[in-house]
PDB file of C-alpha atoms in Angstrom:
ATOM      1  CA  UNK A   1     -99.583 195.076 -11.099  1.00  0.00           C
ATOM      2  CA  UNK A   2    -102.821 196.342 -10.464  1.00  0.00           C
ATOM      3  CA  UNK A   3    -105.598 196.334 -13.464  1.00  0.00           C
ATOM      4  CA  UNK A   4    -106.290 199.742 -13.947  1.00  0.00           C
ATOM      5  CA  UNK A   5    -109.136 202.214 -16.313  1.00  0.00           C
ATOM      6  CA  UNK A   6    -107.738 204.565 -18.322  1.00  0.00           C
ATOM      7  CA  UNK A   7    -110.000 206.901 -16.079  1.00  0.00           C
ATOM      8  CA  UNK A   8    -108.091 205.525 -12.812  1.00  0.00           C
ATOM      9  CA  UNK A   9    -104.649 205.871 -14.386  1.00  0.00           C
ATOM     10  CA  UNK A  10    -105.165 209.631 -16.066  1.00  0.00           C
ATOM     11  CA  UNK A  11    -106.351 210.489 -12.658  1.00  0.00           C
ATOM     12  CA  UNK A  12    -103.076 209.244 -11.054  1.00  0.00           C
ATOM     13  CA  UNK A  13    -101.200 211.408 -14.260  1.00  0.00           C
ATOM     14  CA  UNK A  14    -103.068 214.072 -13.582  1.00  0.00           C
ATOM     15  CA  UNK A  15    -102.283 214.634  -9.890  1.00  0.00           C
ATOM     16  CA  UNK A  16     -98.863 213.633 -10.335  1.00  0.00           C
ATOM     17  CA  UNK A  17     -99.039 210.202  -8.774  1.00  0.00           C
ATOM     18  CA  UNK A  18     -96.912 208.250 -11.498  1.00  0.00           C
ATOM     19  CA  UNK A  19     -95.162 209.841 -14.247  1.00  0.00           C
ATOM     20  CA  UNK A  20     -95.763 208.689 -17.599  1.00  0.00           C
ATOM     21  CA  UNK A  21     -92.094 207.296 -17.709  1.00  0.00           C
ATOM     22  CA  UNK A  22     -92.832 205.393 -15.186  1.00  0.00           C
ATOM     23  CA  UNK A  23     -96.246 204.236 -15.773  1.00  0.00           C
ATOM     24  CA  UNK A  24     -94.577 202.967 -19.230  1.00  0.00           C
ATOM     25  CA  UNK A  25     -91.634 200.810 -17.124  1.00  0.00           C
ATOM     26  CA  UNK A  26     -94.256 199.085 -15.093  1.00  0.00           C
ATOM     27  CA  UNK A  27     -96.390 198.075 -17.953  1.00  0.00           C
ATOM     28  CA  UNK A  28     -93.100 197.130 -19.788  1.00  0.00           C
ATOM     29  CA  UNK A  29     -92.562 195.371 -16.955  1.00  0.00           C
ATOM     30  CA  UNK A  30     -95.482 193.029 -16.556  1.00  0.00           C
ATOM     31  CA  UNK A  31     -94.857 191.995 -20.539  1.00  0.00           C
ATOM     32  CA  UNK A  32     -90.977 191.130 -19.847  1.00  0.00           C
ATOM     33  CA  UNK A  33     -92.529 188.920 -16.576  1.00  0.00           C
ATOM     34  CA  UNK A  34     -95.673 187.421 -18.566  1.00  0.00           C
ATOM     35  CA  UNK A  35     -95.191 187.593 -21.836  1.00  0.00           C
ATOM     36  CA  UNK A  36     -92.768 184.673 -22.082  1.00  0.00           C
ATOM     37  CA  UNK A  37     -95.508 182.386 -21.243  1.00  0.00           C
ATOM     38  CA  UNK A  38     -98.380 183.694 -23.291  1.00  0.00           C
ATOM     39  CA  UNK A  39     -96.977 184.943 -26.648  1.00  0.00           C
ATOM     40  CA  UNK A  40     -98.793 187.871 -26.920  1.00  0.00           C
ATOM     41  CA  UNK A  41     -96.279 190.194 -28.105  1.00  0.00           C
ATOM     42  CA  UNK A  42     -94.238 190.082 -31.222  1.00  0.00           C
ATOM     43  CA  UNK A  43     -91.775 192.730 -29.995  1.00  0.00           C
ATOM     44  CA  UNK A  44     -91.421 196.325 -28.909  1.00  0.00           C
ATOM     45  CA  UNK A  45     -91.330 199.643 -31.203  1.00  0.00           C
ATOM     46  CA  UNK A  46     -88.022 201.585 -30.743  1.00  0.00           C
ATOM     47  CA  UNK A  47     -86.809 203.421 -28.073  1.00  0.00           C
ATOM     48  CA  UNK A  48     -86.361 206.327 -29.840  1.00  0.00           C
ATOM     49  CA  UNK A  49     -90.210 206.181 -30.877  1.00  0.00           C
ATOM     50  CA  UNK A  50     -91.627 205.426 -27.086  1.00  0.00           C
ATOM     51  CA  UNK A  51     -89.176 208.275 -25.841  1.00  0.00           C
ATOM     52  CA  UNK A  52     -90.532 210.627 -28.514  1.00  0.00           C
ATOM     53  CA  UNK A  53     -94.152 209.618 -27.482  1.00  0.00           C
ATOM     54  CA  UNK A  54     -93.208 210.036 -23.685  1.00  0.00           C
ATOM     55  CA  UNK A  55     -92.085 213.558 -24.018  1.00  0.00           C
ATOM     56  CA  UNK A  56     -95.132 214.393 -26.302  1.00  0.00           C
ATOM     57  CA  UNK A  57     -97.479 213.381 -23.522  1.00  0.00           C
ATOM     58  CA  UNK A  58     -95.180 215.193 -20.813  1.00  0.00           C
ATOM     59  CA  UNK A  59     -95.407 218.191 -23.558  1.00  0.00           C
ATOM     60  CA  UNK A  60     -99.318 218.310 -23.496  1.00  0.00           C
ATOM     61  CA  UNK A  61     -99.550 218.237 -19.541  1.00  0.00           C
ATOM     62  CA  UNK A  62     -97.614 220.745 -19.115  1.00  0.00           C
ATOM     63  CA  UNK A  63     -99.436 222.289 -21.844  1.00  0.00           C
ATOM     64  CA  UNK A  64    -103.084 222.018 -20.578  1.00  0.00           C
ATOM     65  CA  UNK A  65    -103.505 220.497 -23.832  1.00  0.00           C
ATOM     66  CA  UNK A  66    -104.324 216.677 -22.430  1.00  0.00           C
ATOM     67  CA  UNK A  67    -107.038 214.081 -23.274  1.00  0.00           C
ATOM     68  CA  UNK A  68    -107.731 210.974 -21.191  1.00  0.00           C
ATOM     69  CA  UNK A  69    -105.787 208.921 -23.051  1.00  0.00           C
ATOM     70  CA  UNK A  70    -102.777 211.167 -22.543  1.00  0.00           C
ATOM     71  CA  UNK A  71     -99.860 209.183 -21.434  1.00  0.00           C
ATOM     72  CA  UNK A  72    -101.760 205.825 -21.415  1.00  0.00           C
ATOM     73  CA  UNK A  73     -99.812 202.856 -22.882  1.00  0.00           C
ATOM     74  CA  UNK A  74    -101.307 200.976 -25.676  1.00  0.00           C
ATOM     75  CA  UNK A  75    -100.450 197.703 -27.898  1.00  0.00           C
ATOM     76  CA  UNK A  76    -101.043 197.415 -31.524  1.00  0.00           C
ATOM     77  CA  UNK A  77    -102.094 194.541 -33.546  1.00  0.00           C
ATOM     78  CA  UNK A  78     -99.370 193.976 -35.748  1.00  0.00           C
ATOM     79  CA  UNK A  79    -101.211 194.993 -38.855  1.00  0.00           C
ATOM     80  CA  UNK A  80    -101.690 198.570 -38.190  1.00  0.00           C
ATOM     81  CA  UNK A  81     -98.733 200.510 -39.774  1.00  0.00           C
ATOM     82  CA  UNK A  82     -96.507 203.090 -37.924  1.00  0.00           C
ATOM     83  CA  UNK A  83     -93.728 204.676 -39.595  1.00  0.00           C
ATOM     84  CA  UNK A  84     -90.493 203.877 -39.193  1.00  0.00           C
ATOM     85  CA  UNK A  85     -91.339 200.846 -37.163  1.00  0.00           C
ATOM     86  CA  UNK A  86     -91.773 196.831 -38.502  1.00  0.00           C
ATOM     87  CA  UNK A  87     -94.814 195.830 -38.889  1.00  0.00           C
ATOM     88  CA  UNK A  88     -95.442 191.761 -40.327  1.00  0.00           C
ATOM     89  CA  UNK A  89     -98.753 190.891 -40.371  1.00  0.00           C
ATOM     90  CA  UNK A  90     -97.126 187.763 -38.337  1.00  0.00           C
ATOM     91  CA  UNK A  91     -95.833 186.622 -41.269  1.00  0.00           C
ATOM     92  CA  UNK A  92     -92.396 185.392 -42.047  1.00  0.00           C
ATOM     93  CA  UNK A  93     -93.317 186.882 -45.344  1.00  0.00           C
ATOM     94  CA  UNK A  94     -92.964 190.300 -43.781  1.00  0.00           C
ATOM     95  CA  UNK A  95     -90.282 190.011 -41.422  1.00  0.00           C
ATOM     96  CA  UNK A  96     -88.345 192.476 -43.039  1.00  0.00           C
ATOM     97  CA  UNK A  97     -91.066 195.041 -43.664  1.00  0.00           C
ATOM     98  CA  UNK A  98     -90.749 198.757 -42.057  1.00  0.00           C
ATOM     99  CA  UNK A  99     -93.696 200.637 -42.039  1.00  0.00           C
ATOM    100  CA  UNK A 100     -93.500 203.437 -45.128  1.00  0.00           C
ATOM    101  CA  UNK A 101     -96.230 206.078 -43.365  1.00  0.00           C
ATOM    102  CA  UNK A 102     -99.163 206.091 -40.744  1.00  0.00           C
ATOM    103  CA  UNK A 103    -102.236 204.358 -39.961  1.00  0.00           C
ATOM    104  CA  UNK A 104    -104.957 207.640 -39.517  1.00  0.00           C
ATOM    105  CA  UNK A 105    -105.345 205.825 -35.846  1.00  0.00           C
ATOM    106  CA  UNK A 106    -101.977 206.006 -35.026  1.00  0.00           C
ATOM    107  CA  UNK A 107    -101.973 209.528 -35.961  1.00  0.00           C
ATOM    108  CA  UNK A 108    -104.804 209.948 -33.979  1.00  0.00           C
ATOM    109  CA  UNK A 109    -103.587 208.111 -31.021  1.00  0.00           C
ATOM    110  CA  UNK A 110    -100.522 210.197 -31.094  1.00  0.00           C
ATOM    111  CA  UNK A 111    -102.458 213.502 -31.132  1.00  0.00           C
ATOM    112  CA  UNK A 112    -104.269 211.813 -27.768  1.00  0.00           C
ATOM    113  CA  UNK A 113    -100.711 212.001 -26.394  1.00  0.00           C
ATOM    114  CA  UNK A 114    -101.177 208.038 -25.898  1.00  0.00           C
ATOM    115  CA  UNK A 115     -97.942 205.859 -25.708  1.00  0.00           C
ATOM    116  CA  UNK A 116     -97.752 203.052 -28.246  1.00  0.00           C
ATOM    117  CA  UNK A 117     -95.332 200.369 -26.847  1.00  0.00           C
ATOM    118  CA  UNK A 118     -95.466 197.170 -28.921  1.00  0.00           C
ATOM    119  CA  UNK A 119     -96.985 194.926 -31.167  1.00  0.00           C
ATOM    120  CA  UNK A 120     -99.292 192.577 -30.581  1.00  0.00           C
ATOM    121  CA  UNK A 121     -99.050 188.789 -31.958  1.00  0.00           C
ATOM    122  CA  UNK A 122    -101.608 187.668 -34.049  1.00  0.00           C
ATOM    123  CA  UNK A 123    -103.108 184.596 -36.685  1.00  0.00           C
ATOM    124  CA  UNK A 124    -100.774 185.355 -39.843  1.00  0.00           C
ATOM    125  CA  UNK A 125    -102.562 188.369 -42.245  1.00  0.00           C
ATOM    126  CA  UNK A 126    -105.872 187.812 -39.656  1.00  0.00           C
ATOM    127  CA  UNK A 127    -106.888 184.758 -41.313  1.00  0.00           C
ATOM    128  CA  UNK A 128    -107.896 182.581 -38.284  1.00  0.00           C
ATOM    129  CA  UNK A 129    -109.693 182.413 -34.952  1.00  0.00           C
ATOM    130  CA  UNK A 130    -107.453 180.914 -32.738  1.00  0.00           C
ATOM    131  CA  UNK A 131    -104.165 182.986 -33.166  1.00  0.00           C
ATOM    132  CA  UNK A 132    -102.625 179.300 -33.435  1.00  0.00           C
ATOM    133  CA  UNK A 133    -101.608 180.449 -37.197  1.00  0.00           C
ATOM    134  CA  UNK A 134     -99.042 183.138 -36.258  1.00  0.00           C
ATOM    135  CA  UNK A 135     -95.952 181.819 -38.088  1.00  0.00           C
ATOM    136  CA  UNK A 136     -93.971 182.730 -34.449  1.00  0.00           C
ATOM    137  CA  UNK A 137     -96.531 180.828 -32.170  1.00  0.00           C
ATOM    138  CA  UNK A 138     -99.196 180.432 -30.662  1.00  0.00           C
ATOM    139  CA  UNK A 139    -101.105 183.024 -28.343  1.00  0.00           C
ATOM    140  CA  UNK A 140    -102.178 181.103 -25.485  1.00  0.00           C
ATOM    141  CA  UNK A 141    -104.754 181.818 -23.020  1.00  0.00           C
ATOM    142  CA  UNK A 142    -103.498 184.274 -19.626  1.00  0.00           C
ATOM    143  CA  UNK A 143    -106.685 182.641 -17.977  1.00  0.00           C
ATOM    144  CA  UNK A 144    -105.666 179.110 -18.246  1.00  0.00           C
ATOM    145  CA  UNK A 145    -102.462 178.154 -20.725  1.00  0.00           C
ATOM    146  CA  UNK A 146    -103.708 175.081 -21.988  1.00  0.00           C
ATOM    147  CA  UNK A 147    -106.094 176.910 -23.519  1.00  0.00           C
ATOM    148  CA  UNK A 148    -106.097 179.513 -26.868  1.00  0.00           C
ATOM    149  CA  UNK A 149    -106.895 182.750 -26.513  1.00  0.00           C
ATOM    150  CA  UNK A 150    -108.979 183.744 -29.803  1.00  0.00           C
ATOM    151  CA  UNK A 151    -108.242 185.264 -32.421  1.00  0.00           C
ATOM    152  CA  UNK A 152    -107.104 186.669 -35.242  1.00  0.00           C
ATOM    153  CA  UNK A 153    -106.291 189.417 -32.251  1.00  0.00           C
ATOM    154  CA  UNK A 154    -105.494 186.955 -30.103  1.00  0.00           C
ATOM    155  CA  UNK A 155    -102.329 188.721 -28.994  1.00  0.00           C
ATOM    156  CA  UNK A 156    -104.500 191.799 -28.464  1.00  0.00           C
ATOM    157  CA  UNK A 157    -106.802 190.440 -26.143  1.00  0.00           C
ATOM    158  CA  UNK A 158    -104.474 188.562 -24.292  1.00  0.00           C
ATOM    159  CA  UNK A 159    -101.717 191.098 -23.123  1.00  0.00           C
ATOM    160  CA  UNK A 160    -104.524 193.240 -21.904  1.00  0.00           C
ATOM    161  CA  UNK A 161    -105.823 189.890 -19.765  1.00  0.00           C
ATOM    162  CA  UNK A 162    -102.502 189.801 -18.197  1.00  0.00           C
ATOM    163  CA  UNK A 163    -102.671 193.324 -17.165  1.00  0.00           C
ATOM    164  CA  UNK A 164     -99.637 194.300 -19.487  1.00  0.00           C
ATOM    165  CA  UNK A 165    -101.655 197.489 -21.232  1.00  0.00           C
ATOM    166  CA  UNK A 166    -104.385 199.001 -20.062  1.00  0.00           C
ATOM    167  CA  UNK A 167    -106.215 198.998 -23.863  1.00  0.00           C
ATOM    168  CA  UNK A 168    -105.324 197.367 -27.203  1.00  0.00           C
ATOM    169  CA  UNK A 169    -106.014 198.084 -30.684  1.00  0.00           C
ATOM    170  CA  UNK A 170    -107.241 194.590 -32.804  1.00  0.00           C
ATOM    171  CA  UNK A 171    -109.320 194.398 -35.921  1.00  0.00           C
ATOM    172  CA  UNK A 172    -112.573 192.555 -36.533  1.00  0.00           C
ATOM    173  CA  UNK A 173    -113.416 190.997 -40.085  1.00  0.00           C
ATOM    174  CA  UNK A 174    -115.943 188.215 -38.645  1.00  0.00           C
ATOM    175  CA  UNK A 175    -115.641 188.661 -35.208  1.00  0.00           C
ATOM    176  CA  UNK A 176    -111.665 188.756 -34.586  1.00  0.00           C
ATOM    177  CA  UNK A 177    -112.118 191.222 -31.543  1.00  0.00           C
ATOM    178  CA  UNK A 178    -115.129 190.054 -29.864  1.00  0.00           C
ATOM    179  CA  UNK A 179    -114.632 186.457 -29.825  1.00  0.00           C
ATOM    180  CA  UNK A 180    -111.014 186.218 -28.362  1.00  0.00           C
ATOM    181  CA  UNK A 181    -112.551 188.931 -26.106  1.00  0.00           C
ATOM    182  CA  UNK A 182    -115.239 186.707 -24.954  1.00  0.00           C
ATOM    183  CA  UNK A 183    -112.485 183.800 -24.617  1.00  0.00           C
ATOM    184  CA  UNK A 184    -109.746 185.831 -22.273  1.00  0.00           C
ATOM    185  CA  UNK A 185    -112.434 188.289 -20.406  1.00  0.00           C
ATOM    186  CA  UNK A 186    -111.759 191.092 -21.915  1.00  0.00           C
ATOM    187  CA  UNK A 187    -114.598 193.895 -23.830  1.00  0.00           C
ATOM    188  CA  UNK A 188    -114.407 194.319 -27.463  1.00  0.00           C
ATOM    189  CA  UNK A 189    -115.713 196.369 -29.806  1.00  0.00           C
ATOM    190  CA  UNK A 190    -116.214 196.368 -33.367  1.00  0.00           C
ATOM    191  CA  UNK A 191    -117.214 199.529 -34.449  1.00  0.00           C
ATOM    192  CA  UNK A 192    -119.982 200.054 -36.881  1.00  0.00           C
ATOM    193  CA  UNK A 193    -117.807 200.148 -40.171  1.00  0.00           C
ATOM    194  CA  UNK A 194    -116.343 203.177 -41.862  1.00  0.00           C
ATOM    195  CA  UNK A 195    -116.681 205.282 -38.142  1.00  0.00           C
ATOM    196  CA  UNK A 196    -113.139 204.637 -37.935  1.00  0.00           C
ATOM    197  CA  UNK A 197    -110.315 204.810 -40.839  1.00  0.00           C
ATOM    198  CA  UNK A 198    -109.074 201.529 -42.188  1.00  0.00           C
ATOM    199  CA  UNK A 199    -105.979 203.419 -43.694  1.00  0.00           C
ATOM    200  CA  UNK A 200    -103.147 201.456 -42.769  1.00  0.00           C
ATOM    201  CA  UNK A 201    -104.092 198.640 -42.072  1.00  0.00           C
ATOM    202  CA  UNK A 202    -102.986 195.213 -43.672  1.00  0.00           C
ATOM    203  CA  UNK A 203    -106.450 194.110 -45.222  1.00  0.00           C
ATOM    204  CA  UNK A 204    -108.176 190.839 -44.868  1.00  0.00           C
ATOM    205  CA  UNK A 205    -111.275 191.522 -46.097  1.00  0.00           C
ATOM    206  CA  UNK A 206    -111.642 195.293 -46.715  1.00  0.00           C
ATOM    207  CA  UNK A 207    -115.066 195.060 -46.903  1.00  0.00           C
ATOM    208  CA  UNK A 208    -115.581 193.956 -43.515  1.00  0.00           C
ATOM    209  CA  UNK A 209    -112.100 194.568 -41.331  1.00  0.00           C
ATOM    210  CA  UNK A 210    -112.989 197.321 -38.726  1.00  0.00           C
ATOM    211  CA  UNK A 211    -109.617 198.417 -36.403  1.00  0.00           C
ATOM    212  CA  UNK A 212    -111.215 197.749 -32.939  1.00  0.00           C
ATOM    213  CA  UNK A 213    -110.213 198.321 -29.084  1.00  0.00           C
ATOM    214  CA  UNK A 214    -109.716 196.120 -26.099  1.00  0.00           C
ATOM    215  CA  UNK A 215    -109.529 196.801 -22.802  1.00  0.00           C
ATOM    216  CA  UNK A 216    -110.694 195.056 -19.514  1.00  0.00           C
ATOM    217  CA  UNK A 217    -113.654 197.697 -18.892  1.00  0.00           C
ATOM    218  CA  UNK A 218    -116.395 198.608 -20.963  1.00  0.00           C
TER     219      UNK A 218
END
């Protein structure tokens, strides 16, 4: 599949090129194919809670109430909470553990209409660079396998390498976006802290963690 900008894609949305449903599948898609290699993901969210999202997005099309992430797919480090949905830190700790309520940029990335489909693998509770300390294994490089892929959002970084989002959400303690960025090609931000909520997400260092993006564009 193509690598696409979110500016390409809500183009093709916007003129009724590809459907969101379908723009979903395909990226759904490319994880099935790649993922099995790489070990980005940890798994996807429900169903139920991708349909939901799907007819949200179709809702504020038709609407004339979309943004440019509208209908966009995105993965989630799997320390940022959504409700309803299991969240582990990628910890055998937490394999159990449902999400009780909403990260404020989930809630915000729902209000963009944008499609959360999975969670992204990770070092276990962020503590690593290498994302060779997930407790269900390691994230390797899409660039060149023998290689790792950074970390702690090494899953992050990765799936968006592959082409299987578009854009990723990570976080950044010490440089947990940037560097695995810088190791599988991909532009990451850490944003200058407190400009964006650290409400639910799993802390490392709460004095430092900033929730940061991914994507293969600046």
């Amino acid at each position: 599949m193509e690598k696409k900008t979110i500016k390409q894609l809500n183009e093709e949305l916007k003129s009724g090129k590809i459907a969101i449903r379908d723009l979903v599948s395909s990226y759904r898609k490319v994880i099935e194919e790649k993922d099995k290699e790489i070990n980005a993901i940890l798994g996807f969210y429900s169903d139920s809670f991708v349909e939901e999202q799907i007819k949200n997005a179709e809702a504020m099309f038709k609407d004339g109430k979309d943004t440019l992430l509208t209908g966009i797919p995105i993965v989630l480090k799997d320390n940022i909470l959504i409700k309803g949905q299991h969240m582990g830190s990628a910890s055998k700790i937490l394999e159990n553990y449902i999400a009780p309520y909403d990260a404020t940029v989930v809630k915000k990335l729902h209000d963009a209409g944008m499609i959360m489909i999975a969670r992204a693998n990770m070092d276990e509770f962020a503590m690593g660079a290498s994302t060779e300390n997930s407790a269900y294994g390691v994230v390797k490089n899409p660039n060149d396998i023998s290689r790792v892929a950074g970390g702690s959002s090494g899953g992050s970084t990765a799936v968006v390498a592959y082409g299987g989002v578009p854009v990723s959400l990570g976080s950044d303690t010490g440089g947990s976006i940037r560097q695995p960025s810088s190791f599988c090609g991909t532009v990451g931000l850490k944003p200058t802290y407190g400009a964006v909520s650290r409400y639910g997400l799993m802390a490392m260092g709460s004095s430092l963690d900033q929730i940061s993006p991914c994507a293969n564009t600046v």
